[in-house]
Amino acid sequence: MKCDICGKPGARQRNVPRNYGKGESLLVIENVPTVHCSNCGEGYLTAQTLKEIERIKQNQQNQQTAASKRPVAVAAFE
Ligand SMILES: [Zn+2]
């Protein structure tokens, strides 16, 4: 595929995990399609991928809000 940054062919798409946020709001999204170009060395996400990530983050926030309303706290033995 063509690189959006330098315009040369040879860019490849790879699915890699990416982290968003930190601490309790850390969100790991796996298999994010990331474009890597061997000509200019850039790695970037397409507009469509960014849109999809925004949607996933929104879903995640909604789920967390729902989870925090549960009356029972969940704990685990070390
Ligand atoms: Zn490039």
Coordinates of N, CA and C and ligand atoms in Angstrom, one line a residue:
M1 N 0.8 -1.2 0.0 CA 0.0 0.0 0.0 C 0.9 1.3 0.0
K2 N 0.3 2.4 -0.4 CA 1.0 3.6 -0.5 C 1.1 4.3 0.9
C3 N 2.2 4.9 1.2 CA 2.4 5.6 2.4 C 1.8 7.0 2.4
D4 N 1.0 7.3 3.4 CA 0.3 8.6 3.4 C 1.2 9.7 3.7
I5 N 2.4 9.4 4.2 CA 3.3 10.5 4.7 C 4.3 10.8 3.6
C6 N 5.0 9.8 3.0 CA 5.9 10.2 1.9 C 5.4 9.9 0.5
G7 N 4.2 9.1 0.4 CA 3.6 8.9 -0.9 C 4.2 7.8 -1.7
K8 N 5.2 7.1 -1.1 CA 5.8 6.0 -1.8 C 5.2 4.7 -1.5
P9 N 5.2 3.7 -2.5 CA 4.6 2.4 -2.2 C 5.6 1.7 -1.3
G10 N 5.1 0.6 -0.6 CA 6.0 -0.2 0.2 C 5.6 -0.2 1.7
A11 N 4.5 0.6 2.0 CA 4.1 0.6 3.4 C 3.3 -0.6 3.7
R12 N 3.5 -1.2 4.9 CA 2.8 -2.4 5.2 C 2.0 -2.2 6.5
Q13 N 0.8 -2.9 6.5 CA 0.0 -2.8 7.7 C 0.3 -4.0 8.6
R14 N 0.4 -3.6 9.9 CA 0.6 -4.7 10.9 C -0.3 -4.5 12.0
N15 N -0.8 -5.6 12.6 CA -1.7 -5.5 13.7 C -0.9 -5.6 15.0
V16 N -0.9 -4.5 15.8 CA -0.2 -4.5 17.0 C -1.1 -4.0 18.2
P17 N -0.7 -4.4 19.4 CA -1.5 -4.0 20.6 C -1.0 -2.5 20.9
R18 N -2.0 -1.7 21.4 CA -1.7 -0.3 21.8 C -2.3 -0.1 23.1
N19 N -1.6 0.7 24.0 CA -2.1 1.1 25.3 C -2.7 2.5 25.2
Y20 N -3.8 2.7 25.9 CA -4.4 4.1 26.0 C -4.7 4.4 27.5
G21 N -4.4 5.6 27.9 CA -4.6 6.0 29.3 C -3.6 5.3 30.2
K22 N -3.8 5.4 31.5 CA -2.9 4.8 32.5 C -3.7 4.6 33.8
G23 N -3.1 3.8 34.6 CA -3.7 3.5 35.9 C -5.0 2.7 35.7
E24 N -6.0 3.2 36.5 CA -7.3 2.5 36.4 C -8.0 2.7 35.1
S25 N -7.6 3.7 34.3 CA -8.3 3.9 33.1 C -7.5 3.3 31.9
L26 N -6.5 2.5 32.3 CA -5.7 1.9 31.2 C -6.5 1.0 30.3
L27 N -6.4 1.2 29.1 CA -7.1 0.4 28.1 C -6.1 -0.2 27.1
V28 N -6.1 -1.5 27.0 CA -5.2 -2.1 26.0 C -6.1 -2.6 24.8
I29 N -5.8 -2.1 23.7 CA -6.6 -2.6 22.5 C -5.6 -3.4 21.6
E30 N -6.0 -4.7 21.4 CA -5.1 -5.6 20.6 C -5.5 -5.5 19.2
N31 N -4.5 -5.9 18.4 CA -4.6 -6.0 16.9 C -5.1 -4.7 16.3
V32 N -4.5 -3.6 16.7 CA -4.7 -2.3 16.0 C -4.0 -2.2 14.7
P33 N -4.7 -2.0 13.6 CA -3.9 -2.0 12.3 C -3.1 -0.7 12.2
T34 N -1.8 -0.9 12.2 CA -0.8 0.2 12.2 C 0.0 0.1 10.9
V35 N 0.1 1.2 10.2 CA 0.8 1.2 8.9 C 2.3 1.6 9.2
H36 N 3.2 0.8 8.7 CA 4.6 1.0 8.8 C 5.2 1.2 7.5
C37 N 6.0 2.3 7.3 CA 6.6 2.6 6.0 C 8.1 2.4 6.1
S38 N 8.7 1.6 5.2 CA 10.1 1.3 5.3 C 10.9 2.5 4.6
N39 N 10.2 3.3 3.8 CA 10.9 4.4 3.1 C 11.2 5.5 4.0
C40 N 10.1 6.0 4.7 CA 10.4 7.1 5.6 C 10.4 6.7 7.1
G41 N 10.2 5.5 7.4 CA 10.3 5.0 8.7 C 9.2 5.4 9.6
E42 N 8.1 5.9 9.1 CA 7.0 6.3 9.9 C 6.1 5.2 10.2
G43 N 5.4 5.3 11.3 CA 4.3 4.4 11.7 C 3.1 5.2 12.1
Y44 N 2.0 4.9 11.5 CA 0.8 5.7 11.8 C -0.5 4.9 11.6
L45 N -1.5 5.5 12.1 CA -2.9 4.9 12.0 C -3.7 5.6 11.0
T46 N -4.5 4.9 10.3 CA -5.4 5.6 9.3 C -6.5 6.3 10.0
A47 N -7.2 7.2 9.3 CA -8.3 7.9 9.9 C -9.4 7.0 10.4
Q48 N -9.6 5.9 9.6 CA -10.7 4.9 9.9 C -10.3 4.2 11.2
T49 N -9.0 3.8 11.3 CA -8.6 3.1 12.6 C -8.8 4.0 13.8
L50 N -8.4 5.3 13.6 CA -8.6 6.3 14.8 C -10.0 6.4 15.2
K51 N -10.9 6.4 14.2 CA -12.3 6.5 14.4 C -12.8 5.3 15.2
E52 N -12.3 4.1 14.8 CA -12.7 2.8 15.4 C -12.2 2.8 16.9
I53 N -11.0 3.3 17.1 CA -10.4 3.4 18.5 C -11.3 4.3 19.4
E54 N -11.7 5.4 18.8 CA -12.5 6.3 19.6 C -13.8 5.6 20.0
R55 N -14.4 4.8 19.1 CA -15.6 4.1 19.4 C -15.4 3.0 20.5
I56 N -14.2 2.3 20.4 CA -13.9 1.3 21.4 C -13.7 2.0 22.8
K57 N -13.0 3.1 22.8 CA -12.8 3.8 24.1 C -14.1 4.2 24.7
Q58 N -15.0 4.7 23.8 CA -16.3 5.1 24.3 C -17.1 4.0 24.9
N59 N -17.1 2.8 24.2 CA -17.7 1.6 24.8 C -17.1 1.2 26.1
Q60 N -15.8 1.3 26.2 CA -15.1 0.9 27.4 C -15.5 1.8 28.6
Q61 N -15.6 3.1 28.3 CA -16.0 4.0 29.4 C -17.4 3.7 29.8
N62 N -18.3 3.4 28.9 CA -19.7 3.1 29.3 C -19.7 1.8 30.1
Q63 N -18.9 0.9 29.8 CA -18.9 -0.4 30.6 C -18.3 -0.1 32.0
Q64 N -17.3 0.7 32.1 CA -16.7 1.0 33.4 C -17.7 1.7 34.3
T65 N -18.5 2.6 33.7 CA -19.5 3.4 34.4 C -20.6 2.4 35.0
A66 N -21.0 1.4 34.1 CA -22.0 0.4 34.5 C -21.4 -0.4 35.6
A67 N -20.1 -0.8 35.5 CA -19.5 -1.7 36.5 C -19.4 -1.1 37.8
S68 N -19.1 0.3 37.9 CA -18.9 0.9 39.2 C -20.2 1.1 39.9
K69 N -21.3 0.8 39.3 CA -22.6 1.0 40.0 C -23.0 -0.4 40.7
R70 N -22.2 -1.4 40.5 CA -22.5 -2.7 41.1 C -22.3 -2.5 42.6
P71 N -23.2 -3.1 43.4 CA -23.1 -2.9 44.9 C -22.0 -3.8 45.5
V72 N -21.6 -4.8 44.8 CA -20.6 -5.8 45.4 C -19.2 -5.5 44.8
A73 N -18.2 -5.2 45.7 CA -16.9 -5.0 45.3 C -16.2 -6.4 45.0
V74 N -15.4 -6.4 44.0 CA -14.7 -7.7 43.7 C -13.3 -7.6 44.1
A75 N -12.8 -8.6 44.9 CA -11.5 -8.7 45.4 C -10.9 -10.0 45.0
A76 N -9.6 -10.1 45.1 CA -8.9 -11.4 44.8 C -7.8 -11.7 45.8
F77 N -7.6 -12.9 46.2 CA -6.5 -13.3 47.0 C -5.2 -13.2 46.2
E78 N -4.1 -12.8 46.8 CA -2.8 -12.8 46.1 C -2.3 -14.2 46.1
Ligands
ZN1 ZN 6.6 6.7 4.0

